[in-house]
Short mmCIF file of C-alpha atoms in Angstrom, two decimals:
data_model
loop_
_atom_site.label_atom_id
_atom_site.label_comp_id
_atom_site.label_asym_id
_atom_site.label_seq_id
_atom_site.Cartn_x
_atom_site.Cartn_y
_atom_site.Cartn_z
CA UNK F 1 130.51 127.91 98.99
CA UNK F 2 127.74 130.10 99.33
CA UNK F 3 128.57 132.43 101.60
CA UNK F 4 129.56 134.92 98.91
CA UNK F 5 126.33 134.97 97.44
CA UNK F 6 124.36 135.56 100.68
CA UNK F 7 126.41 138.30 101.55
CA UNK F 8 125.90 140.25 98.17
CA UNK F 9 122.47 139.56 97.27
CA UNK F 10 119.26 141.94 98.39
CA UNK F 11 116.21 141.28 99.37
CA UNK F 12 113.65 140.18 96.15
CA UNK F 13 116.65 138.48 94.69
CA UNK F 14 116.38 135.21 93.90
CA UNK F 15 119.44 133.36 95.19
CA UNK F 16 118.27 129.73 95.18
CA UNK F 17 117.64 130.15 91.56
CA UNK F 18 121.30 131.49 90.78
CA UNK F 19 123.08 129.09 93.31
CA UNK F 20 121.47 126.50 91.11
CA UNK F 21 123.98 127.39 88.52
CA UNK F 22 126.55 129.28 89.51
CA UNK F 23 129.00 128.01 92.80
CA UNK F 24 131.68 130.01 93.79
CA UNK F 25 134.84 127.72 95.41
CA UNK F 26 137.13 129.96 97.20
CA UNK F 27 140.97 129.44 96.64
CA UNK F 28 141.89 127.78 99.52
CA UNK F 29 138.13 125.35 99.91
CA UNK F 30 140.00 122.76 99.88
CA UNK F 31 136.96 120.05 101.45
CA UNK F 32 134.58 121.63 98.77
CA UNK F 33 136.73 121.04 96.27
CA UNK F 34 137.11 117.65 96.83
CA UNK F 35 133.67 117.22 96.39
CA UNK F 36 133.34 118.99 93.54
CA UNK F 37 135.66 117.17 91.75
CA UNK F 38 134.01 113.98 92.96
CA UNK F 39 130.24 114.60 91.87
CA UNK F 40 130.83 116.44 89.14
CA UNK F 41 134.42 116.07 87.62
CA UNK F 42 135.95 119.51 88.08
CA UNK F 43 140.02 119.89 88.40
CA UNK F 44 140.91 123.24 87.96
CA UNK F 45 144.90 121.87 88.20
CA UNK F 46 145.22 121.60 84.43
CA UNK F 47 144.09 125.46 84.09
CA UNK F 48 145.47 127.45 85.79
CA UNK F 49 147.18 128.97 82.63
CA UNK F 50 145.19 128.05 79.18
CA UNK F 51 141.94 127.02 78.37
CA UNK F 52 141.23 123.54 78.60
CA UNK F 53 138.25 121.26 77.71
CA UNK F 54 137.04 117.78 79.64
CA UNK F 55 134.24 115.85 79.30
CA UNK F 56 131.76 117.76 80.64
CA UNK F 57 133.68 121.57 81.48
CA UNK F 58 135.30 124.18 79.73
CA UNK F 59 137.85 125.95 82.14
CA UNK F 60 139.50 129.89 81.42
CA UNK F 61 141.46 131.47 83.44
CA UNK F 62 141.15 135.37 83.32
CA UNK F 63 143.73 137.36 85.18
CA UNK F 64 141.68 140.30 86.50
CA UNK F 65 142.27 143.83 87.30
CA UNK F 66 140.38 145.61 90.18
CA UNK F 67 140.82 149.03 91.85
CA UNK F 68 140.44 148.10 95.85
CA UNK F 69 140.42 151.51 97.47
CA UNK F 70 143.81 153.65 95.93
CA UNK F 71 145.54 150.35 95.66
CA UNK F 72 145.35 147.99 92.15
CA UNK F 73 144.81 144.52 92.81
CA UNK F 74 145.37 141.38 90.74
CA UNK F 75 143.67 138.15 90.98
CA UNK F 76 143.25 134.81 88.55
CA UNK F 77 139.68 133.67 88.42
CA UNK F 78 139.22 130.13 86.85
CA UNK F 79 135.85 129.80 85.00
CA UNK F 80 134.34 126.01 84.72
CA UNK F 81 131.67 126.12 82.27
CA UNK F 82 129.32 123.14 82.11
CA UNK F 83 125.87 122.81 80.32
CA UNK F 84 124.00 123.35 83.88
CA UNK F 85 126.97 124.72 86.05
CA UNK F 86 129.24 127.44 86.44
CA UNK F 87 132.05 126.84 88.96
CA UNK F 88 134.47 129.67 89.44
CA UNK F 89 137.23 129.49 91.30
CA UNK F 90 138.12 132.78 92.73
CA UNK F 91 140.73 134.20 95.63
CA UNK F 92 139.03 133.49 99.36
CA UNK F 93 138.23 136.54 100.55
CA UNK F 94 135.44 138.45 98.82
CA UNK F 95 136.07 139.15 95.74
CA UNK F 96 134.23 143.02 95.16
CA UNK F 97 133.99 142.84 91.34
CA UNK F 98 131.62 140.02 91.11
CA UNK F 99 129.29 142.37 93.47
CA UNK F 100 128.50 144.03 90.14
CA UNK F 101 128.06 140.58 88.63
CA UNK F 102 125.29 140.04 90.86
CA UNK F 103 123.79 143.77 90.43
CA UNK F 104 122.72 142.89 87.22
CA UNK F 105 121.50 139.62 87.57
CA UNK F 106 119.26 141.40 90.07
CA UNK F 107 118.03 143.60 86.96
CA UNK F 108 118.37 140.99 84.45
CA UNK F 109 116.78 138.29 86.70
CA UNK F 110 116.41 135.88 83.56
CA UNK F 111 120.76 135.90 83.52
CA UNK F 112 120.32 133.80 86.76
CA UNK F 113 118.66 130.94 84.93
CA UNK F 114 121.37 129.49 83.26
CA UNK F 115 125.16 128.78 83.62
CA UNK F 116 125.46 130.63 80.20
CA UNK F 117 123.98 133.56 82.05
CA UNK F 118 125.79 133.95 84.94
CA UNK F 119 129.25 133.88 83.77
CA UNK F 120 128.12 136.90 80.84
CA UNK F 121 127.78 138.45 83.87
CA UNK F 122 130.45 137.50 85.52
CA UNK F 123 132.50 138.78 82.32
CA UNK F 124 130.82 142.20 82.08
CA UNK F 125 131.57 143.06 85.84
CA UNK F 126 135.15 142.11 85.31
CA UNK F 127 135.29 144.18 81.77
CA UNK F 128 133.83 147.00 84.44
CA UNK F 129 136.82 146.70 86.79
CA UNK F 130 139.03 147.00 84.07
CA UNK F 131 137.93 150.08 83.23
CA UNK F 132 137.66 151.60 86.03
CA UNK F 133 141.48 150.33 86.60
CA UNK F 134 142.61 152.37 83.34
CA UNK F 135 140.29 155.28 84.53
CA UNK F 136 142.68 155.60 87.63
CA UNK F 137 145.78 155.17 85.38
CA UNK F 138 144.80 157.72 83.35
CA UNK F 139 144.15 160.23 86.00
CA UNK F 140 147.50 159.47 87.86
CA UNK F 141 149.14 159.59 84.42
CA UNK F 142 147.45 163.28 83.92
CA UNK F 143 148.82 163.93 87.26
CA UNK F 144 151.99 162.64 86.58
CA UNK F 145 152.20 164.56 83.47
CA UNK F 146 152.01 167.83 85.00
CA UNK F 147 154.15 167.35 87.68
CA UNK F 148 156.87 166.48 85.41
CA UNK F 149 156.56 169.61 83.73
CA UNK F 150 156.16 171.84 86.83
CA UNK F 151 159.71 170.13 87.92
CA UNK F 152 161.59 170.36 84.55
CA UNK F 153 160.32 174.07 84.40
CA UNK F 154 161.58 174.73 88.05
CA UNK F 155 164.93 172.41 87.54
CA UNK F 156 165.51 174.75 84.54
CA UNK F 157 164.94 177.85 86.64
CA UNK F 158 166.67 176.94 89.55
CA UNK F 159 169.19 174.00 89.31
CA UNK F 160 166.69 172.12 91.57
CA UNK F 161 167.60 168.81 92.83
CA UNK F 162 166.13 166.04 90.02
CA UNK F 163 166.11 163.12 92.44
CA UNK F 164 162.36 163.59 92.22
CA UNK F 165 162.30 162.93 89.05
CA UNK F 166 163.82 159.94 89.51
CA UNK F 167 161.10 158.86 91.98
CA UNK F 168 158.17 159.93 89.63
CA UNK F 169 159.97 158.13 86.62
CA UNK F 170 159.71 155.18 88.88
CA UNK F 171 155.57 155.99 89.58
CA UNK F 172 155.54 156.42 86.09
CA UNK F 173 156.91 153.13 85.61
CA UNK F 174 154.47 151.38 87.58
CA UNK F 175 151.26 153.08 85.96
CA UNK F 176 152.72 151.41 82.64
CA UNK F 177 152.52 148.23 83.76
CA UNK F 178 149.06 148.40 84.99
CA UNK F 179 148.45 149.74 81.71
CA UNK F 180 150.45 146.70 80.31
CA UNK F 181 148.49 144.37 82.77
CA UNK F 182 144.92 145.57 81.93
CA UNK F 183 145.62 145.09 78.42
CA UNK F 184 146.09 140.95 78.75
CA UNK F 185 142.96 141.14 80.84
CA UNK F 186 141.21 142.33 77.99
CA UNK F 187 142.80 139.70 75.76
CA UNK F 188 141.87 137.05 78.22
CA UNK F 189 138.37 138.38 78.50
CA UNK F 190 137.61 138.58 74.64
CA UNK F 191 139.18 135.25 74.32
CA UNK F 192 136.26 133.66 77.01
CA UNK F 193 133.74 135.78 75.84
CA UNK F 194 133.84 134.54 72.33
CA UNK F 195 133.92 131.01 73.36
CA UNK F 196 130.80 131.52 75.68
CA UNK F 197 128.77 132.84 72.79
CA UNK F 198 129.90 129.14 70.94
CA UNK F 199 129.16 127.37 73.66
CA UNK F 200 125.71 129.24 73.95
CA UNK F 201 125.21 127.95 70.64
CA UNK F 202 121.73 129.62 68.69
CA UNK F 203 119.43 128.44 71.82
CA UNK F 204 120.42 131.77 73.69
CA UNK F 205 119.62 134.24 71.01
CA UNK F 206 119.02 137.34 73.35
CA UNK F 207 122.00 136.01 75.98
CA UNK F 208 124.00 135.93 72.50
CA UNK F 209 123.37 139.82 71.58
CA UNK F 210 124.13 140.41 74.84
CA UNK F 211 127.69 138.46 74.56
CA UNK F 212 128.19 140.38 71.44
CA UNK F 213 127.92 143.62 73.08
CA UNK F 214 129.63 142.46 75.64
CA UNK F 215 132.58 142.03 73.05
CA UNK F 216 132.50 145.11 72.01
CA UNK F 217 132.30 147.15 75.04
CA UNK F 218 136.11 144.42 75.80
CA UNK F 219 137.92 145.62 72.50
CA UNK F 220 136.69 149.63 73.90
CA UNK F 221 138.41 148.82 76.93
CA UNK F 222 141.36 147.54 74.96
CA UNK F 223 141.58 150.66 72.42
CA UNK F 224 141.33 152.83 76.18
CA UNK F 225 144.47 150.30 77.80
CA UNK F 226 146.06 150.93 74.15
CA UNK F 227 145.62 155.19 74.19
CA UNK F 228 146.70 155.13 78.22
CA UNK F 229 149.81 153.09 76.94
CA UNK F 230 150.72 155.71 74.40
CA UNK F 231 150.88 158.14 76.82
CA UNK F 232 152.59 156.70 79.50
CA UNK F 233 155.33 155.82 76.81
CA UNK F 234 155.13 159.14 75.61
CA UNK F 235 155.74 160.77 79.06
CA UNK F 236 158.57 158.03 79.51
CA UNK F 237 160.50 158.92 76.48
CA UNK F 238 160.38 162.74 77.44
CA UNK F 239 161.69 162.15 80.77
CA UNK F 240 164.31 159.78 79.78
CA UNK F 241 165.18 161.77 76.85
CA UNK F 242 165.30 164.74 79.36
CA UNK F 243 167.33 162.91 82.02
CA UNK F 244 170.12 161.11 79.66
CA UNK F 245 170.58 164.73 78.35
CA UNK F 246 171.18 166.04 81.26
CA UNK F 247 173.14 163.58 82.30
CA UNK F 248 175.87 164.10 79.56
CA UNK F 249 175.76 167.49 79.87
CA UNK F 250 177.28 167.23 83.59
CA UNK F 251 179.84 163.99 82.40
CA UNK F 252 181.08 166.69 79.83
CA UNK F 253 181.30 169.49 82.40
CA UNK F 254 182.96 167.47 84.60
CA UNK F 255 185.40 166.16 81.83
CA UNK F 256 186.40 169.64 81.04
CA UNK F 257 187.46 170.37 84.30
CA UNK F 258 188.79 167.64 85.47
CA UNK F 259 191.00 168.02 82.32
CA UNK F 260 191.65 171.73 82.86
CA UNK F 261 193.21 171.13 86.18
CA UNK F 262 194.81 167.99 86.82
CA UNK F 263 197.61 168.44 84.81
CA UNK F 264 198.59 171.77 86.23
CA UNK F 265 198.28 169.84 89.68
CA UNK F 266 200.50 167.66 89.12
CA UNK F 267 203.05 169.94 87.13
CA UNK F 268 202.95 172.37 89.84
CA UNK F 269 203.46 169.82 92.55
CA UNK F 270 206.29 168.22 90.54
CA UNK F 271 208.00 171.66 90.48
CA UNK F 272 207.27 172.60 93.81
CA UNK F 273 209.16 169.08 94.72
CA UNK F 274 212.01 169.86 92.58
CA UNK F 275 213.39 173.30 93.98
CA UNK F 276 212.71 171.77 97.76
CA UNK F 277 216.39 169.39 96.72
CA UNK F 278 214.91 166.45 98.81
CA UNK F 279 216.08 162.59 97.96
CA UNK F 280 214.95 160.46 95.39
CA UNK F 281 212.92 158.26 97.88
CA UNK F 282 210.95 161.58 99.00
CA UNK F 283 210.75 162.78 96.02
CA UNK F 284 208.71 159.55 94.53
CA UNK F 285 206.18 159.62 98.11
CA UNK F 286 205.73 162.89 97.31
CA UNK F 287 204.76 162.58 93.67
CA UNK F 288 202.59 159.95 94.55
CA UNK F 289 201.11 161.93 96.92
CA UNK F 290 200.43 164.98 94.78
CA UNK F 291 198.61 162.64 92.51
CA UNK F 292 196.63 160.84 95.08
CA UNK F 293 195.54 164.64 96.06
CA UNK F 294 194.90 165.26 92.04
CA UNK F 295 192.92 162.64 91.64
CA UNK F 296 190.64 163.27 95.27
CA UNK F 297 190.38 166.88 93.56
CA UNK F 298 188.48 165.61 90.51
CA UNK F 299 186.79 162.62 92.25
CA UNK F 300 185.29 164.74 94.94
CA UNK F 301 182.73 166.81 92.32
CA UNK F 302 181.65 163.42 90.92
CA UNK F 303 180.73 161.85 94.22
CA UNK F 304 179.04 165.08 94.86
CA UNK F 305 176.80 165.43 91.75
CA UNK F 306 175.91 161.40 92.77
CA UNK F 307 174.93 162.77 95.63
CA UNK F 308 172.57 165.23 94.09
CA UNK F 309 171.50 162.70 91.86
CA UNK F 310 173.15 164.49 88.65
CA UNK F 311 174.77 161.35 87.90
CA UNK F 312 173.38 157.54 87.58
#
């Protein structure tokens, strides 16, 4: 249970002071847990999803976003609010955002001394991780942006291949939903922030203020998730509007000539099978043949531009 907190905190810090509010239960601390819920009445089972209120706890769930090297990582944390504890329940390996958390409460050493504290916090490191989360979207959305362009300008140029389109549409496509993702953290986050600063009632004037900035600094993050969307929807309607254009253009190409020369096919291979003078029976293989050929003719440039991915 504590193991987190010894191996973030510095020297000069005092930890016993914060572990006398805050205690961080790992997922799958199952034994602690147990005695949790035993001394002091905590069940995070009926929270997992919405905000919930016993007799002595309020429990959120926040669903935050964290950048963990190139990768973008999601994980629920539960917050138990009491008036002298703060229990969070959080995934079992070590969680980096809260490293933050405790950053500041080495600064702010006077956050440590309450529940109330601790999880404003806890709140402003994960309103940090958002951020830098849409940060990183932007950039590979910046990215994406040109590369897009550099390909459309070289597809128009060249006739290049546009299966790597495809494949960024598809990156492009996953940026959007980080973007979508980081915007219900924010949600979440203003949701528990505003009920901490009730629940810190007009006893915690300062910690208040702070809460209140804290607020603000969440719906800046959300305007930022809400200007990274717009782009990546942007960029999403260009390339689809791009791609479903060129799309019909090659069903209409291939239209026309599978139009211009299927019926000559198959008049020329009727004719061809009429001045030969062979039987009836013949006769009808053979014009099935010729139009097995015809179609195979017209078939073979679709599979092809498949291939190429000119076609869905």
């Amino acid at each position: 249970m504590t193991t987190f907190l010894s191996a973030v905190t510095a020297d000069h810090f005092d930890t016993e002071v914060l572990q006398q509010h805050w205690i961080p239960l790992a997922a799958d601390d199952a034994d602690t847990a147990a005695v949790l819920r035993e001394r002091l009445g905590i069940d995070f089972t009926a929270a997992r999803r919405q905000v919930w209120e016993s007799d002595n706890f309020l429990y959120f769930p926040v669903v935050a976003c964290y950048q963990r090297g190139e990768t973008i990582e999601y994980a629920t944390i539960v917050f138990a609010l009491g008036g002298e504890f703060l229990v969070t329940l959080q995934p079992s390996e070590h969680f980096v955002p809260f490293d933050k958390a405790v950053a500041k409460m080495r600064r702010s050493q006077e956050l440590a001394g309450s529940a109330h504290g601790v999880m404003y916090a806890l709140l402003w490191a994960l309103n940090e991780a958002s951020e830098r989360v849409l940060h990183h979207a932007g950039d590979a959305l910046e990215a994406m942006h040109e590369e897009v362009e550099q390909a459309l300008e070289l597809h128009d140029r060249s006739g290049t291949d546009i299966a790597d389109l495809r494949e960024a549409m598809s990156r492009l496509d996953a940026t959007a939903r980080i973007v979508a993702r980081t915007r219900e953290t924010q949600l979440q986050l203003a949701r528990t922030a505003r009920h901490l600063m009730a629940d810190a009632g007009s006893g915690h004037g300062k910690l208040n203020d702070s809460i209140g900035l804290l607020l603000a600094d969440i719906d800046g993050v959300k305007e930022l998730a809400g200007v990274e969307s717009e782009k990546a929807r942007y960029l999403q309607q260009s390339m689809t509007t791009w791609l479903g254009a060129r799309q019909n253009e090659v069903v209409r190409a291939c239209t026309v000539v599978t139009a211009a020369f299927l019926p000559p096919t198959l008049i020329a291979g009727c004719y061809a099978m009429d001045l030969t003078g062979i039987s009836e029976i013949s006769w009808q293989l053979g014009f099935l043949v010729t139009t097995l050929l015809a179609l195979l003719a017209a078939v073979i440039p679709l599979a092809y531009l498949r291939k190429k991915g000119l076609l869905r």
